[in-house]
mmCIF file of C-alpha atoms in Angstrom:
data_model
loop_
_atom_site.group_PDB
_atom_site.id
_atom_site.type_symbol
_atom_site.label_atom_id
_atom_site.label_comp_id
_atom_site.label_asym_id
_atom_site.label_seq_id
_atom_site.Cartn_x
_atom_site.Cartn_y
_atom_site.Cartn_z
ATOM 1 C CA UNK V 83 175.261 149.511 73.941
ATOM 2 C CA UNK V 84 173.874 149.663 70.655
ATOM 3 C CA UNK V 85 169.498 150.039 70.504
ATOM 4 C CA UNK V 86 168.133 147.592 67.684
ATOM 5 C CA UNK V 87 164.285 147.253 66.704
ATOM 6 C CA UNK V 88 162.598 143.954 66.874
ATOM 7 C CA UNK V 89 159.915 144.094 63.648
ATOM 8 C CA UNK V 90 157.283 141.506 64.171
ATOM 9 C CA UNK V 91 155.869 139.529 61.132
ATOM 10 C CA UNK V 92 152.945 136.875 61.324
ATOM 11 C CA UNK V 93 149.899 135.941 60.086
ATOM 12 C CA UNK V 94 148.013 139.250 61.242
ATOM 13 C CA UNK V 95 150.946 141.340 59.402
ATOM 14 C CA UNK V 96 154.080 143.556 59.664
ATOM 15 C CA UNK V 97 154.373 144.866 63.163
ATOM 16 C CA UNK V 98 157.200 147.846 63.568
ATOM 17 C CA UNK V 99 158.585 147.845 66.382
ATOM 18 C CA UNK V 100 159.002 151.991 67.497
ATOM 19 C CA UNK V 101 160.510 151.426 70.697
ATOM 20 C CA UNK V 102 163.642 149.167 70.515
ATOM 21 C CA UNK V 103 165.960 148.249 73.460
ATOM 22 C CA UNK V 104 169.491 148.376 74.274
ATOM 23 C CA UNK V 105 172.076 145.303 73.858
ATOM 24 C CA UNK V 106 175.507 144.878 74.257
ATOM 25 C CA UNK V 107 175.977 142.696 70.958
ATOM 26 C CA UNK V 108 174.654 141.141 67.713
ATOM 27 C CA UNK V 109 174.469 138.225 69.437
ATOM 28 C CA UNK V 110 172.423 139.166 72.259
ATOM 29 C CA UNK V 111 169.992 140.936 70.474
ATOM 30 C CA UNK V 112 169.657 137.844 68.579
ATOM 31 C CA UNK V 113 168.848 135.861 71.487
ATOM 32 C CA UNK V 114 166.300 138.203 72.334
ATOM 33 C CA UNK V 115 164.664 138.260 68.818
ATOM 34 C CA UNK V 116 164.531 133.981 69.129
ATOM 35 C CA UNK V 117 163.037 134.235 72.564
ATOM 36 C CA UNK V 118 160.622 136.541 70.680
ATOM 37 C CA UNK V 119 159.877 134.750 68.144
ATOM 38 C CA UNK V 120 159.285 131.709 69.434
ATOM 39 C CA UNK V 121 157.139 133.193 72.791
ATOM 40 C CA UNK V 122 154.726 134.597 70.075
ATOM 41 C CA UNK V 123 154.570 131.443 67.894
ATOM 42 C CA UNK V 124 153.448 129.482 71.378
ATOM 43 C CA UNK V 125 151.139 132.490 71.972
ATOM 44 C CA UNK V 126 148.988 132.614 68.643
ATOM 45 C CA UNK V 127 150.172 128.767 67.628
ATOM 46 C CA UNK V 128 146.079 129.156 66.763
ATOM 47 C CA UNK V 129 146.311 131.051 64.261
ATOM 48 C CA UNK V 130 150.307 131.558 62.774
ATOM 49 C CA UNK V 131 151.823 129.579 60.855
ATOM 50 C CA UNK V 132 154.564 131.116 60.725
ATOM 51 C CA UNK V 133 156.567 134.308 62.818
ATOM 52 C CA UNK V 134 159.426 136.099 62.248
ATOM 53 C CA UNK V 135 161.497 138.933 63.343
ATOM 54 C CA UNK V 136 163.769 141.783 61.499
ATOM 55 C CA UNK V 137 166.505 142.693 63.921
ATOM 56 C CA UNK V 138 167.294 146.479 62.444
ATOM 57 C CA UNK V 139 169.867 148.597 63.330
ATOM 58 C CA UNK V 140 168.086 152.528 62.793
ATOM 59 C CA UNK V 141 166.728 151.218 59.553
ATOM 60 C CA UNK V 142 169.287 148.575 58.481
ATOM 61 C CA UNK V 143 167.729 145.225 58.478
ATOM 62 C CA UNK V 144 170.860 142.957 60.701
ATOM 63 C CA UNK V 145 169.451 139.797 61.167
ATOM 64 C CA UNK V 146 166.004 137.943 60.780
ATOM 65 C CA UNK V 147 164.883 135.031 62.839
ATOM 66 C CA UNK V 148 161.689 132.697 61.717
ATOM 67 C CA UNK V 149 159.821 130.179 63.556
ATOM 68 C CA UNK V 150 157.840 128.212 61.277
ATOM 69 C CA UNK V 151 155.334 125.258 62.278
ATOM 70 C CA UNK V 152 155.743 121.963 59.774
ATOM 71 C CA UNK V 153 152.783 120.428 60.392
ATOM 72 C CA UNK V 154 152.072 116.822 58.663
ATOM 73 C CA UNK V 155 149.027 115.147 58.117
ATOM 74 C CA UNK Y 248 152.237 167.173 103.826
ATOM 75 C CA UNK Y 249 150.422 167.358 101.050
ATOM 76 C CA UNK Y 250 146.667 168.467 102.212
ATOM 77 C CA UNK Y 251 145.093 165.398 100.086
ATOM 78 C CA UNK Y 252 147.367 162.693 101.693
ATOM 79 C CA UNK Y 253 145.077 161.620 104.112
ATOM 80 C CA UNK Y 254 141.958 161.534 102.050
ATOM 81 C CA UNK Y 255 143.945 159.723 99.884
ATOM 82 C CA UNK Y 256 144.249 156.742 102.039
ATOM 83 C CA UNK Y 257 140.887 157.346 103.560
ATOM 84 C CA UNK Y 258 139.112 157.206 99.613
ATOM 85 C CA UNK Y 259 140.854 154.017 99.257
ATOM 86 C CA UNK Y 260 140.561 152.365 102.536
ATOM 87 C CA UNK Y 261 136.650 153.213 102.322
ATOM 88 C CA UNK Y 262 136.692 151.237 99.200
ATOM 89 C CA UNK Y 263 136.480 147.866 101.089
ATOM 90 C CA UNK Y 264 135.911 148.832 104.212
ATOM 91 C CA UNK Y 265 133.765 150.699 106.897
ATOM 92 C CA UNK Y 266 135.385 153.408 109.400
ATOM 93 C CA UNK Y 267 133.737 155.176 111.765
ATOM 94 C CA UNK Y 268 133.868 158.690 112.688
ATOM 95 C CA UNK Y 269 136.868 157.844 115.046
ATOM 96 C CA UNK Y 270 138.594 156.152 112.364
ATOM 97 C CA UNK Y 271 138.526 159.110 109.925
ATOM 98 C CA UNK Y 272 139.645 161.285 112.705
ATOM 99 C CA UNK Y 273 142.391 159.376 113.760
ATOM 100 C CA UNK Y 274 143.315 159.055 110.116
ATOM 101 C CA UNK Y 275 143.709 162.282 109.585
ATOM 102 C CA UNK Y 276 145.835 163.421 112.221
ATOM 103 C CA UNK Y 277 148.861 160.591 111.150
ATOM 104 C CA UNK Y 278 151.560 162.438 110.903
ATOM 105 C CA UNK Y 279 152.480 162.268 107.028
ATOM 106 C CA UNK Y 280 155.583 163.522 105.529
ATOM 107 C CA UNK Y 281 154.688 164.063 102.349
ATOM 108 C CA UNK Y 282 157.397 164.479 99.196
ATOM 109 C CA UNK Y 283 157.202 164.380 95.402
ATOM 110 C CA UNK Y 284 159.484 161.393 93.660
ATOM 111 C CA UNK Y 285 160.252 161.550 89.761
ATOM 112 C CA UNK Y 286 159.387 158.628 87.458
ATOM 113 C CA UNK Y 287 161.573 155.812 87.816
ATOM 114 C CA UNK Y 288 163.165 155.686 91.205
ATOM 115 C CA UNK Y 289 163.083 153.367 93.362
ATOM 116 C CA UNK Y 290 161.870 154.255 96.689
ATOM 117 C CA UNK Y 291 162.700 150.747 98.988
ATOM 118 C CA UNK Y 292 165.281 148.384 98.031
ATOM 119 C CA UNK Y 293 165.316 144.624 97.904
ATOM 120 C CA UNK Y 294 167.021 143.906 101.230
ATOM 121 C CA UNK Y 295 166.299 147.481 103.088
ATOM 122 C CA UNK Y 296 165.410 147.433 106.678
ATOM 123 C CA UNK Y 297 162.659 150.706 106.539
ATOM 124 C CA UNK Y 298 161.308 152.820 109.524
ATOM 125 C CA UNK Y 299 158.447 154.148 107.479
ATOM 126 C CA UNK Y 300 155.499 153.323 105.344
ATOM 127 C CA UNK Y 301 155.151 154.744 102.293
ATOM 128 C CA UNK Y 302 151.554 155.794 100.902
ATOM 129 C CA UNK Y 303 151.313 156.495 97.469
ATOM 130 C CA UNK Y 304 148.934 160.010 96.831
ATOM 131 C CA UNK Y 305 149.020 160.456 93.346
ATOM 132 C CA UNK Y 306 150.691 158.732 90.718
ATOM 133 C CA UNK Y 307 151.888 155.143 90.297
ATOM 134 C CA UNK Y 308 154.349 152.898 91.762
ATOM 135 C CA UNK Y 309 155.367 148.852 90.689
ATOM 136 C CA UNK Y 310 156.419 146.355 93.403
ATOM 137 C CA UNK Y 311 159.357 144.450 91.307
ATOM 138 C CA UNK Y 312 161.972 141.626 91.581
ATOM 139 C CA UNK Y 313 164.832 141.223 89.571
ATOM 140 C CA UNK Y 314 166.609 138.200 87.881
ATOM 141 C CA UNK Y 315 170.632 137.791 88.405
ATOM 142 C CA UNK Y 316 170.909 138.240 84.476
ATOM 143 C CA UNK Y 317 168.916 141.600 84.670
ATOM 144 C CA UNK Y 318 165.601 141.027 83.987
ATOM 145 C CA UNK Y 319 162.387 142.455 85.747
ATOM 146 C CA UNK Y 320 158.884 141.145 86.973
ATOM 147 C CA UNK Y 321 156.864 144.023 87.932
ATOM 148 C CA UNK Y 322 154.613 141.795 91.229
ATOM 149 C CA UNK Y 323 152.304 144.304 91.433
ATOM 150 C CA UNK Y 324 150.843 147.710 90.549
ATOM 151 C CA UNK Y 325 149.573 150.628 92.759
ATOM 152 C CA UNK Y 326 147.470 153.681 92.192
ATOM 153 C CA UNK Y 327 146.508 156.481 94.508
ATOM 154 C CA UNK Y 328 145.816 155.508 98.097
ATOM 155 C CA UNK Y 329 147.546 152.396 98.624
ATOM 156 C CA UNK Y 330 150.553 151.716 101.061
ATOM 157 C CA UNK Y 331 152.325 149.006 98.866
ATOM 158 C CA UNK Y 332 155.148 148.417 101.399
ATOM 159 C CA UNK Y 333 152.675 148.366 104.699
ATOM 160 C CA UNK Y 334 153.865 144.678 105.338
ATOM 161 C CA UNK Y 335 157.397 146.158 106.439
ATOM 162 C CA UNK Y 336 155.291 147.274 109.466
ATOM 163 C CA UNK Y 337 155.315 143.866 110.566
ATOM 164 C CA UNK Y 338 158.104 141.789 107.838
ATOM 165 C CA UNK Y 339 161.476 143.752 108.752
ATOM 166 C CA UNK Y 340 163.549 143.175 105.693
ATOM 167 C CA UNK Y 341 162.541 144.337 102.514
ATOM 168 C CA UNK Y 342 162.036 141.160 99.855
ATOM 169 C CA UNK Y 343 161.491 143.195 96.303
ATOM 170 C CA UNK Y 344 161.873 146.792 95.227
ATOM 171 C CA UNK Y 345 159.123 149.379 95.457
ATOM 172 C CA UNK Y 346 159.252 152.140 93.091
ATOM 173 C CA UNK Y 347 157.908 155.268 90.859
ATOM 174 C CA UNK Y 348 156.740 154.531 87.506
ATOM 175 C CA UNK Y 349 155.034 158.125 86.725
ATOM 176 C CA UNK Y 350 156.319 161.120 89.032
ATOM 177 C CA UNK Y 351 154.376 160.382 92.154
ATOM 178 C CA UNK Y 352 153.312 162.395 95.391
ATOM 179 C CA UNK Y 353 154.130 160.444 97.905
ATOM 180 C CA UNK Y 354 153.680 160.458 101.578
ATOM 181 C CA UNK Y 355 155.658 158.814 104.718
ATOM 182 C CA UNK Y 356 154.185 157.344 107.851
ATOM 183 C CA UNK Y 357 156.390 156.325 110.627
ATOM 184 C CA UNK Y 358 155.918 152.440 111.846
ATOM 185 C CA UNK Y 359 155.416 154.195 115.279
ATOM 186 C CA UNK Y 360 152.726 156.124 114.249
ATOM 187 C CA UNK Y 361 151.181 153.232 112.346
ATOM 188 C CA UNK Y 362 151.584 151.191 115.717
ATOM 189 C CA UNK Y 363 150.449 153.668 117.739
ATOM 190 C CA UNK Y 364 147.201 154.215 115.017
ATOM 191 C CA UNK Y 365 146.520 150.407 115.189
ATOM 192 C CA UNK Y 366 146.676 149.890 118.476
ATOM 193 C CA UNK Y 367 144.749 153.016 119.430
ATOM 194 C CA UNK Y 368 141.692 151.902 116.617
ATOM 195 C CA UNK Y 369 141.676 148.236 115.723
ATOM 196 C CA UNK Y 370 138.675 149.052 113.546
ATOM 197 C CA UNK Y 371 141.939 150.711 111.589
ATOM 198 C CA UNK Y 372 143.926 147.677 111.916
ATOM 199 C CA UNK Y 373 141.580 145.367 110.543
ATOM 200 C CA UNK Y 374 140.780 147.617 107.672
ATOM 201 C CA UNK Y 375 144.812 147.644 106.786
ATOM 202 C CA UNK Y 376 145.190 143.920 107.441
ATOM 203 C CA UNK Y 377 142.198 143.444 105.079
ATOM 204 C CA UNK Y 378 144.482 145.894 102.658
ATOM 205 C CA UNK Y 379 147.005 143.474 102.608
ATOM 206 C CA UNK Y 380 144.690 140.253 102.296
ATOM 207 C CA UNK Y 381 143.552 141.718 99.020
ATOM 208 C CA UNK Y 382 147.052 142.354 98.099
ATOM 209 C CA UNK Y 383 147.480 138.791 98.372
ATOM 210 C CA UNK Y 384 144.369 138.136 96.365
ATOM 211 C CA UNK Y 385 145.540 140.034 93.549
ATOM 212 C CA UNK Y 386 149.011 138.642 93.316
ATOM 213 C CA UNK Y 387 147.024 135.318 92.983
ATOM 214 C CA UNK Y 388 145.383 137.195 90.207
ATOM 215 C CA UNK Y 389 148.296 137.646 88.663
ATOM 216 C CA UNK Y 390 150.130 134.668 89.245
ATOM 217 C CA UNK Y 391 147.129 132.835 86.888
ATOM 218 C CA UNK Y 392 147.280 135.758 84.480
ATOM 219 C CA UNK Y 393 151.808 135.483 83.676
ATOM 220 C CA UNK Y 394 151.620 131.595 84.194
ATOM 221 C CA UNK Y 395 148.783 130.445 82.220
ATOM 222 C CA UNK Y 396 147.061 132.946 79.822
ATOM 223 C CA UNK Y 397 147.653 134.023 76.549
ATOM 224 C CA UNK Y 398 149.543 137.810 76.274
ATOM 225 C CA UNK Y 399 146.261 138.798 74.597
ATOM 226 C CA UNK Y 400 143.979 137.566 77.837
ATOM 227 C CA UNK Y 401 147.215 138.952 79.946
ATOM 228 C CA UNK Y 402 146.862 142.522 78.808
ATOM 229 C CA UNK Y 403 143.005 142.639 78.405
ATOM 230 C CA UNK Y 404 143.070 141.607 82.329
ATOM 231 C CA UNK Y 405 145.590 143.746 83.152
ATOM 232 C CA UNK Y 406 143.178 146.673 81.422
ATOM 233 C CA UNK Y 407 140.578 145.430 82.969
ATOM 234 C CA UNK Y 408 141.601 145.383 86.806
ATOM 235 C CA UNK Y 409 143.505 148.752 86.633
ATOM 236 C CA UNK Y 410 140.062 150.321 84.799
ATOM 237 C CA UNK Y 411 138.017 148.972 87.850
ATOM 238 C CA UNK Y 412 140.856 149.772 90.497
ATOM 239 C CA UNK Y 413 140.684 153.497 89.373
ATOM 240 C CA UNK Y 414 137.236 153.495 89.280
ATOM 241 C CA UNK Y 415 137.343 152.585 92.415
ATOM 242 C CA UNK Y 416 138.808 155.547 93.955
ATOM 243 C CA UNK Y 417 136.991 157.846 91.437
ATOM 244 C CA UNK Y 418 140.029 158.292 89.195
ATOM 245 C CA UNK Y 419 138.215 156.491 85.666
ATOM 246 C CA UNK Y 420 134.885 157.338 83.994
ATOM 247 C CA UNK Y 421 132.995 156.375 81.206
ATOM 248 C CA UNK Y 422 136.074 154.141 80.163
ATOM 249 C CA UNK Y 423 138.120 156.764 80.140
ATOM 250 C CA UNK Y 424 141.385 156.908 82.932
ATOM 251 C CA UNK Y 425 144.995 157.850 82.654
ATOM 252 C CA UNK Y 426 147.608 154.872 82.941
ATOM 253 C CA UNK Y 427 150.929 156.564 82.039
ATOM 254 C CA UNK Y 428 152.938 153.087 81.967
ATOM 255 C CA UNK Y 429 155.500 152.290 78.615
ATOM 256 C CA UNK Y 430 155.074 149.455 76.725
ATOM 257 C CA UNK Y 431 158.472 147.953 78.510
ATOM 258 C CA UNK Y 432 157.117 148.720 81.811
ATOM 259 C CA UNK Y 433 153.841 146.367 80.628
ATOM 260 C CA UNK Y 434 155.716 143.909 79.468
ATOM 261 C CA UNK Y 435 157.618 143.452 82.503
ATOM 262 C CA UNK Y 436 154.405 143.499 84.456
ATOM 263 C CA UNK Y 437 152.881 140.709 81.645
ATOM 264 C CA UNK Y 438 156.451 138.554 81.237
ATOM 265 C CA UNK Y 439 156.023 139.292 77.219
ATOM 266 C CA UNK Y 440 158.892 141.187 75.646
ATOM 267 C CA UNK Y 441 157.514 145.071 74.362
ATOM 268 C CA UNK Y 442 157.060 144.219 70.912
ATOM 269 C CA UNK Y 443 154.601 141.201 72.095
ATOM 270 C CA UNK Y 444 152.770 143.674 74.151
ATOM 271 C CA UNK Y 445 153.054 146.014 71.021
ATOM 272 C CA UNK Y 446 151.076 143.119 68.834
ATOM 273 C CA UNK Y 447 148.345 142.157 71.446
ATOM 274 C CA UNK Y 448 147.613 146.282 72.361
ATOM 275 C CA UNK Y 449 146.982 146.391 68.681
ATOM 276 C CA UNK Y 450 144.719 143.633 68.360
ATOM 277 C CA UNK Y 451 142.803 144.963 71.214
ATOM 278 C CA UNK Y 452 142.662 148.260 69.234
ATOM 279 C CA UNK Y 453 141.549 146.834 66.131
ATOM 280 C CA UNK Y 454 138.869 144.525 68.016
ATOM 281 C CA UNK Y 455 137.640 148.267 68.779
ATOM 282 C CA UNK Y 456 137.759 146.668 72.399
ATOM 283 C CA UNK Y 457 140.100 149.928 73.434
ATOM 284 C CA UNK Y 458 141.821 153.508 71.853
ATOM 285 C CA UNK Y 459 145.085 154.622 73.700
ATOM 286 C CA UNK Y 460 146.551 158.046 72.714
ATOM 287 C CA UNK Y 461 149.520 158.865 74.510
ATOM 288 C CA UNK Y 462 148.993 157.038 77.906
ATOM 289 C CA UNK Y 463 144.961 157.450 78.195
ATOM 290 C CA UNK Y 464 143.239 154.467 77.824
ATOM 291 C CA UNK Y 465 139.635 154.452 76.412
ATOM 292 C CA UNK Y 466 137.784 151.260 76.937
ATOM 293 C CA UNK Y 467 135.252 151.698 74.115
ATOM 294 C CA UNK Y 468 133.366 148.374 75.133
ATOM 295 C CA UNK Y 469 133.818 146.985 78.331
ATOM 296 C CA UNK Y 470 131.693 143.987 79.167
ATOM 297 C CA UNK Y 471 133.329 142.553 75.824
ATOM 298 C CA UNK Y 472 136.843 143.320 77.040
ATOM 299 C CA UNK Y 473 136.635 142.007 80.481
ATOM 300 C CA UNK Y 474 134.752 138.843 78.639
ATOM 301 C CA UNK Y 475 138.028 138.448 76.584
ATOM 302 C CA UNK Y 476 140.241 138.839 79.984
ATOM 303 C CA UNK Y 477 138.232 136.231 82.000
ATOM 304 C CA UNK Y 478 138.252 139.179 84.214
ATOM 305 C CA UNK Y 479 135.759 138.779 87.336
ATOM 306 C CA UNK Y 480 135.982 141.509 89.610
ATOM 307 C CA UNK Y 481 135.371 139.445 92.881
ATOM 308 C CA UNK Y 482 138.978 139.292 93.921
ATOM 309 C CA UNK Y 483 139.009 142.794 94.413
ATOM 310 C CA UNK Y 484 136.882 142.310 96.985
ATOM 311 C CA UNK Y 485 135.562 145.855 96.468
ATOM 312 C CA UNK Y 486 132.528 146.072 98.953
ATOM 313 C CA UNK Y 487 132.889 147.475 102.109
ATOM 314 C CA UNK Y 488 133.154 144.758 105.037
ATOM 315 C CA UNK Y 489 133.041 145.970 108.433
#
């Protein structure tokens, strides 16, 4: 199991994430940061444009998901 | 026992309802065994078959189901007083877990002796019944709070009930009560991931609707908290019915 930190960017800022949580893979943490991600883009779709996530391992950044709303008019 | 089990259960069963001097007599002479559990155990399994309630003195304990792939929904929290699995009394088989999320005091009551207690005052058995109607009220609480409002409302409400729960039993003043939970362990009650929970607590924060440090909560301006969490106390159903 390997702990990696979920960093939270939006509209109100850079959140760092202090606690992590366990996963057995890349992969699954990455699942976890999308479900993020997205869950808080629904959440404040009032205010964000956009969301994303830094997956870090200790302080290496690993991955970095971002949920973006396109909107047309 | 501990000495304070009983008037635990008393302070909280007083909460909602009126007992007579019989009642309170009666109450304190259940036999209680009383024992200390560290954080984090779980106390009835999913699936059990119990012989005994189990009344929560000091500390506090999460009602919880678990997904196949894992995952948690804390159902329900409890504070001092309560007697969270008091339906096995009547419901044989254990549906969820019931557990410690702080090191608790806990003390347990025998299903005979909560027959015999019932059946010997039914003043007592309607005041436990009522226990468990308000159970039911807040689940329905709860069930509005994970399915339909934002994680901001979700945690302000949360805040909010537990404040006036506490208060309830004497255990929170001037915004101020103890509410040792983790972040994870909100989450899970709030179906948000930690680091959600982590963004909303700070918004509260910097709204300068609440200050935690460590795991005490300061509610620094209530009536505008409980505004944000749509909170209205009424399902609590906190005045004492006879």
């Amino acid at each position: 199991m390997t702990r990696f930190f979920f960093d939270l960017e939006d509209d109100g800022g850079l959140l760092q994430d202090e606690l992590g949580a366990e996963f057995t893979s890349l992969g699954q943490a990455e699942i976890h940061a999308k479900q993020i991600a997205f869950d808080v883009a629904k959440d404040l779709a009032a205010r964000n444009q956009r969301v994303k996530v830094f997956v870090r391992e200790g302080s290496t950044n690993v991955l970095e998901v971002e949920v973006a709303a396109d909107v047309k008019k | 026992m501990f000495p304070s089990a009983a008037q635990a259960l008393v302070t909280k069963l007083r909460v909602s309802n009126r007992l007579d001097a019989e009642d309170l007599k009666a109450l304190h002479e259940l036999p209680i065994d009383g024992r200390s559990v560290a954080a984090r155990q779980t106390v009835v399994h999913d699936g059990d078959r119990p012989s005994q309630c189990c009344l929560l003195i000091d500390g506090f304990m999460c009602r919880s189901k678990n997904t196949l792939d894992g995952q948690r929904q804390i159902l329900s929290l409890h504070i001092a007083g309560e007697i969270p699995d008091l339906q096995s009394l009547h419901l044989k088989v254990m549906d969820h877990n019931l557990s410690t999320l702080t090191a608790c005091k806990l003390g347990f009551v025998s299903h005979d002796a909560m027959s015999r207690l019932t059946r010997a005052r039914p003043n007592v058995a309607a005041a436990l019944w009522r226990e468990t109607l308000i159970d039911a009220a807040i689940f329905r609480e709860w069930i509005v709070n994970v399915g339909r409002r934002t994680a901001l409302v979700r945690l302000a409400h949360l805040i909010s009930e537990t404040r006036t729960r506490l208060k309830a039993i004497g255990r929170a003043s001037d915004g101020h009560f103890q509410f040792p939970v983790t972040q994870p362990d909100l989450a899970d009650c709030l179906g948000l991931s930690p680091v959600h929970v982590n963004r909303v607590m700070q918004e509260l924060r910097t709204d300068g609707l609440i200050e935690v440090q460590k795991f005490s909560f300061h509610v620094l301006d209530g009536e505008k908290l409980e505004e944000r969490a749509q909170f209205d106390a009424s399902y609590l159903h906190l005045t004492p019915s006879s």
